[in-house]
PDB file of C-alpha atoms in Angstrom:
ATOM      1  CA  MET A  11     111.549 100.129 123.596  1.00 65.00           C
ATOM      2  CA  SER A  12     110.179 103.783 123.511  1.00 72.00           C
ATOM      3  CA  ASP A  13     112.549 106.973 124.055  1.00 74.00           C
ATOM      4  CA  GLU A  14     110.338 107.195 127.443  1.00 78.00           C
ATOM      5  CA  GLU A  15     110.924 103.840 128.702  1.00 76.00           C
ATOM      6  CA  LYS A  16     114.668 104.156 127.509  1.00 73.00           C
ATOM      7  CA  GLY A  17     114.778 107.618 129.853  1.00 77.00           C
ATOM      8  CA  ARG A  18     113.048 105.776 132.671  1.00 76.00           C
ATOM      9  CA  VAL A  19     115.773 102.910 132.810  1.00 75.00           C
ATOM     10  CA  ALA A  20     118.771 105.178 132.061  1.00 75.00           C
ATOM     11  CA  LYS A  21     116.966 107.429 135.202  1.00 80.00           C
ATOM     12  CA  LYS A  22     116.973 104.621 137.503  1.00 79.00           C
ATOM     13  CA  ILE A  23     120.195 103.216 136.665  1.00 77.00           C
ATOM     14  CA  GLN A  24     121.487 106.957 137.223  1.00 77.00           C
ATOM     15  CA  GLU A  25     119.750 107.003 140.914  1.00 80.00           C
ATOM     16  CA  LYS A  26     121.857 103.538 141.680  1.00 76.00           C
ATOM     17  CA  LEU A  27     124.680 104.970 140.898  1.00 75.00           C
ATOM     18  CA  ASP A  28     124.229 108.156 142.689  1.00 78.00           C
ATOM     19  CA  GLU A  29     123.390 106.228 145.437  1.00 78.00           C
ATOM     20  CA  THR A  30     126.353 104.067 145.267  1.00 78.00           C
ATOM     21  CA  GLY A  31     128.515 107.147 144.884  1.00 77.00           C
ATOM     22  CA  GLU A  32     126.813 108.550 147.909  1.00 79.00           C
ATOM     23  CA  ALA A  33     127.721 105.407 149.892  1.00 76.00           C
ATOM     24  CA  VAL A  34     131.236 105.607 148.662  1.00 75.00           C
ATOM     25  CA  GLN A  35     131.605 109.138 149.688  1.00 79.00           C
ATOM     26  CA  GLU A  36     130.504 108.286 153.101  1.00 79.00           C
ATOM     27  CA  VAL A  37     132.523 105.694 153.684  1.00 77.00           C
ATOM     28  CA  LEU A  38     135.692 106.993 151.833  1.00 76.00           C
ATOM     29  CA  GLU A  39     134.925 110.307 154.559  1.00 81.00           C
ATOM     30  CA  ALA A  40     135.049 107.885 157.242  1.00 78.00           C
ATOM     31  CA  ALA A  41     138.174 106.112 156.386  1.00 76.00           C
ATOM     32  CA  LYS A  42     140.055 109.677 155.776  1.00 80.00           C
ATOM     33  CA  GLU A  43     139.150 110.706 159.134  1.00 82.00           C
ATOM     34  CA  SER A  44     140.172 107.382 160.880  1.00 80.00           C
ATOM     35  CA  VAL A  45     143.671 107.633 158.425  1.00 77.00           C
ATOM     36  CA  GLY A  46     144.266 111.273 159.856  1.00 80.00           C
ATOM     37  CA  GLN A  47     143.380 110.269 163.384  1.00 83.00           C
ATOM     38  CA  ALA A  48     146.203 107.522 163.072  1.00 81.00           C
ATOM     39  CA  GLU A  49     148.841 110.045 161.346  1.00 81.00           C
ATOM     40  CA  GLU A  50     147.815 112.510 164.351  1.00 82.00           C
ATOM     41  CA  ALA A  51     148.239 109.384 166.923  1.00 82.00           C
ATOM     42  CA  MET A  52     151.713 108.037 164.834  1.00 80.00           C
ATOM     43  CA  GLU A  53     153.137 112.112 165.099  1.00 81.00           C
ATOM     44  CA  LYS A  54     152.441 112.463 168.800  1.00 80.00           C
ATOM     45  CA  ALA A  55     154.196 109.136 169.108  1.00 78.00           C
ATOM     46  CA  LYS A  56     157.404 110.693 167.571  1.00 76.00           C
ATOM     47  CA  GLU A  57     157.291 113.753 169.737  1.00 77.00           C
ATOM     48  CA  VAL A  58     157.097 111.659 172.673  1.00 74.00           C
ATOM     49  CA  LEU A  59     159.903 109.686 171.906  1.00 71.00           C
ATOM     50  CA  GLY A  60     161.887 112.703 170.623  1.00 68.00           C
ATOM     51  CA  GLU A  61     161.060 114.076 173.730  1.00 66.00           C
ATOM     52  CA  GLY A  62     162.241 111.732 175.944  1.00 59.00           C
ATOM     53  CA  TYR A  63     165.420 110.527 174.222  1.00 58.00           C
ATOM     54  CA  GLY A  64     167.464 112.973 176.055  1.00 56.00           C
ATOM     55  CA  LYS A  65     165.791 112.224 179.442  1.00 57.00           C
ATOM     56  CA  LEU A  66     166.778 109.912 182.207  1.00 53.00           C
ATOM     57  CA  LYS A  67     165.196 106.454 182.129  1.00 61.00           C
ATOM     58  CA  THR A  68     162.103 107.183 183.889  1.00 66.00           C
ATOM     59  CA  THR A  69     160.932 109.743 181.829  1.00 68.00           C
ATOM     60  CA  SER A  70     162.035 107.431 179.002  1.00 68.00           C
ATOM     61  CA  ALA A  71     159.795 104.805 180.547  1.00 73.00           C
ATOM     62  CA  GLU A  72     156.844 107.164 180.840  1.00 77.00           C
ATOM     63  CA  ALA A  73     157.953 108.611 177.239  1.00 76.00           C
ATOM     64  CA  TYR A  74     157.559 104.857 175.944  1.00 80.00           C
ATOM     65  CA  ALA A  75     154.361 104.188 177.895  1.00 82.00           C
ATOM     66  CA  LYS A  76     153.043 107.103 176.088  1.00 84.00           C
ATOM     67  CA  ALA A  77     154.194 106.269 172.920  1.00 83.00           C
ATOM     68  CA  LYS A  78     152.790 102.715 173.246  1.00 84.00           C
ATOM     69  CA  GLU A  79     149.373 104.528 174.083  1.00 86.00           C
ATOM     70  CA  TYR A  80     149.303 106.324 170.887  1.00 84.00           C
ATOM     71  CA  LEU A  81     150.377 103.663 168.479  1.00 85.00           C
ATOM     72  CA  ALA A  82     147.287 101.576 169.872  1.00 85.00           C
ATOM     73  CA  GLU A  83     145.302 104.678 169.176  1.00 83.00           C
ATOM     74  CA  ALA A  84     146.499 104.661 165.951  1.00 83.00           C
ATOM     75  CA  ARG A  85     146.236 100.748 165.303  1.00 86.00           C
ATOM     76  CA  ALA A  86     142.502 101.223 166.682  1.00 84.00           C
ATOM     77  CA  ALA A  87     142.031 103.581 164.096  1.00 83.00           C
ATOM     78  CA  LEU A  88     143.507 101.446 161.227  1.00 84.00           C
ATOM     79  CA  GLU A  89     141.301  99.193 162.326  1.00 86.00           C
ATOM     80  CA  VAL A  90     137.943 101.098 162.153  1.00 83.00           C
ATOM     81  CA  ALA A  91     139.365 102.339 158.720  1.00 81.00           C
ATOM     82  CA  ARG A  92     139.432  98.894 157.975  1.00 84.00           C
ATOM     83  CA  GLU A  93     135.896  97.763 159.094  1.00 85.00           C
ATOM     84  CA  ARG A  94     134.939 101.087 157.097  1.00 82.00           C
ATOM     85  CA  ALA A  95     136.577  99.888 153.732  1.00 80.00           C
ATOM     86  CA  GLY A  96     135.018  96.590 154.141  1.00 83.00           C
ATOM     87  CA  GLN A  97     131.345  98.333 154.651  1.00 81.00           C
ATOM     88  CA  LEU A  98     132.215 100.235 151.759  1.00 78.00           C
ATOM     89  CA  TYR A  99     133.066  97.186 149.562  1.00 81.00           C
ATOM     90  CA  GLY A 100     129.884  95.096 150.632  1.00 82.00           C
ATOM     91  CA  ARG A 101     127.317  97.974 150.392  1.00 80.00           C
ATOM     92  CA  SER A 102     129.033  98.958 146.609  1.00 79.00           C
ATOM     93  CA  ARG A 103     128.772  95.194 146.114  1.00 83.00           C
ATOM     94  CA  GLU A 104     124.796  95.292 147.008  1.00 83.00           C
ATOM     95  CA  LEU A 105     124.049  98.201 144.828  1.00 80.00           C
ATOM     96  CA  ALA A 106     125.532  96.631 141.946  1.00 80.00           C
ATOM     97  CA  GLU A 107     123.811  93.607 142.116  1.00 86.00           C
ATOM     98  CA  GLU A 108     120.613  95.065 142.689  1.00 82.00           C
ATOM     99  CA  ALA A 109     121.298  97.443 139.317  1.00 82.00           C
ATOM    100  CA  TYR A 110     122.045  94.304 137.614  1.00 85.00           C
ATOM    101  CA  GLN A 111     118.874  92.517 138.483  1.00 89.00           C
ATOM    102  CA  LYS A 112     117.240  95.535 137.872  1.00 86.00           C
ATOM    103  CA  ALA A 113     118.335  96.134 134.367  1.00 84.00           C
ATOM    104  CA  LYS A 114     117.995  92.181 133.783  1.00 87.00           C
ATOM    105  CA  GLN A 115     114.306  92.669 134.521  1.00 89.00           C
ATOM    106  CA  GLU A 116     114.108  95.297 132.251  1.00 85.00           C
ATOM    107  CA  TYR A 117     115.886  93.231 129.316  1.00 88.00           C
ATOM    108  CA  GLU A 118     113.647  90.604 130.162  1.00 90.00           C
ATOM    109  CA  LYS A 119     110.577  93.105 129.511  1.00 88.00           C
ATOM    110  CA  LEU A 120     112.059  94.507 126.504  1.00 87.00           C
ATOM    111  CA  ALA A 121     112.566  90.997 124.864  1.00 89.00           C
ATOM    112  CA  ALA A 122     108.891  89.735 125.470  1.00 91.00           C
ATOM    113  CA  GLN A 123     107.933  93.057 123.968  1.00 90.00           C
ATOM    114  CA  LEU A 124     109.917  92.845 121.035  1.00 90.00           C
ATOM    115  CA  LYS A 125     108.779  88.942 120.369  1.00 91.00           C
ATOM    116  CA  LYS A 126     105.155  89.842 120.460  1.00 91.00           C
ATOM    117  CA  GLY A 127     106.086  93.103 118.052  1.00 88.00           C
ATOM    118  CA  TYR A 128     107.841  90.333 115.920  1.00 88.00           C
ATOM    119  CA  ALA A 129     104.899  88.141 115.570  1.00 89.00           C
ATOM    120  CA  LYS A 130     102.423  91.190 114.939  1.00 87.00           C
ATOM    121  CA  VAL A 131     104.821  92.022 111.835  1.00 86.00           C
ATOM    122  CA  LYS A 132     105.293  88.478 110.969  1.00 84.00           C
ATOM    123  CA  ALA A 133     101.374  88.136 111.352  1.00 83.00           C
ATOM    124  CA  LYS A 134     100.763  91.007 108.923  1.00 81.00           C
ATOM    125  CA  VAL A 135     103.465  90.067 106.338  1.00 78.00           C
ATOM    126  CA  GLU A 136     101.463  86.738 106.088  1.00 79.00           C
ATOM    127  CA  GLU A 137      98.153  88.436 105.520  1.00 79.00           C
ATOM    128  CA  ILE A 138      99.670  90.380 102.321  1.00 78.00           C
ATOM    129  CA  ASP A 139      98.244  88.516  99.017  1.00 75.00           C
ATOM    130  CA  VAL A 140     101.528  89.338  96.690  1.00 77.00           C
ATOM    131  CA  LYS A 141      99.013  87.659  94.003  1.00 81.00           C
ATOM    132  CA  GLU A 142      96.555  89.962  94.411  1.00 83.00           C
ATOM    133  CA  MET A 143      98.942  93.287  94.506  1.00 83.00           C
ATOM    134  CA  ARG A 144     100.676  92.360  91.255  1.00 86.00           C
ATOM    135  CA  ASP A 145      97.218  92.009  89.720  1.00 87.00           C
ATOM    136  CA  ASP A 146      96.337  95.543  91.150  1.00 87.00           C
ATOM    137  CA  VAL A 147      99.560  97.258  89.595  1.00 87.00           C
ATOM    138  CA  VAL A 148      99.245  95.319  86.211  1.00 90.00           C
ATOM    139  CA  ASP A 149      95.987  96.588  86.154  1.00 91.00           C
ATOM    140  CA  TYR A 150      96.406  99.856  86.950  1.00 90.00           C
ATOM    141  CA  ILE A 151      99.682  99.858  84.192  1.00 89.00           C
ATOM    142  CA  ARG A 152      97.092  98.775  81.837  1.00 92.00           C
ATOM    143  CA  ARG A 153      94.710 101.822  82.562  1.00 93.00           C
ATOM    144  CA  ASN A 154      97.347 104.385  82.648  1.00 91.00           C
ATOM    145  CA  PRO A 155     100.299 103.797  80.498  1.00 91.00           C
ATOM    146  CA  GLY A 156     101.507 107.344  80.065  1.00 92.00           C
ATOM    147  CA  LYS A 157     101.622 107.763  84.122  1.00 91.00           C
ATOM    148  CA  SER A 158     103.392 104.792  84.359  1.00 90.00           C
ATOM    149  CA  VAL A 159     106.007 105.504  82.357  1.00 92.00           C
ATOM    150  CA  LEU A 160     106.425 108.830  84.223  1.00 93.00           C
ATOM    151  CA  ILE A 161     106.450 107.357  87.328  1.00 91.00           C
ATOM    152  CA  ALA A 162     109.141 104.715  86.330  1.00 91.00           C
ATOM    153  CA  LEU A 163     111.051 107.458  84.537  1.00 94.00           C
ATOM    154  CA  ALA A 164     111.148 109.048  87.945  1.00 95.00           C
ATOM    155  CA  VAL A 165     111.803 106.294  90.391  1.00 93.00           C
ATOM    156  CA  GLY A 166     114.906 105.449  87.541  1.00 94.00           C
ATOM    157  CA  PHE A 167     115.942 109.064  87.733  1.00 93.00           C
ATOM    158  CA  VAL A 168     115.996 108.925  91.912  1.00 93.00           C
ATOM    159  CA  VAL A 169     117.813 105.531  91.908  1.00 93.00           C
ATOM    160  CA  GLY A 170     119.954 106.517  89.877  1.00 92.00           C
ATOM    161  CA  TYR A 171     121.250 109.645  91.609  1.00 89.00           C
ATOM    162  CA  LEU A 172     121.261 107.888  94.865  1.00 89.00           C
ATOM    163  CA  VAL A 173     123.781 105.125  93.632  1.00 90.00           C
ATOM    164  CA  ARG A 174     125.994 107.171  91.449  1.00 87.00           C
ATOM    165  CA  LYS A 175     129.603 107.760  92.606  1.00 82.00           C
ATOM    166  CA  ARG A 176     130.003 111.578  93.909  1.00 78.00           C
ATOM    167  CA  GLU A 177     133.379 113.183  93.528  1.00 76.00           C
ATOM    168  CA  PRO A 178     134.764 114.204  96.977  1.00 66.00           C
TER     169      PRO A 178
END
């Protein structure tokens, strides 16, 4: 896989992640707002109940009705928050499935390209005639014995240098 293809795949995945993040932020903000409304409604209910505690029965009944009304508002706000959380879950799942499908498709493309590349390399290796190459090397050594010895010395020196133990 080329660096350009890797970059393109990474960009697509990043776009999906950004899209998921934005959706999550929207739903979270809406859920926070609903929870805030619920908290306000419960605070109002507490205030009304506190005010009605010391008053007569009629005032207490009014306070109870208002508190009940505020609690119903709180329940409705919490229901909205629950629905939005469900939406968040659903949207996140959809985006994750889309990203998985795209990654799977890219993987399948890359696997096919890898198989083609492997087949090409295998064909090239099969084309090489080892016996002919050996004969060419032996012929070169017979024609140029001095050069051959120098090349062998240089290769031996380099290999020895690379494999020797080094002190830390």
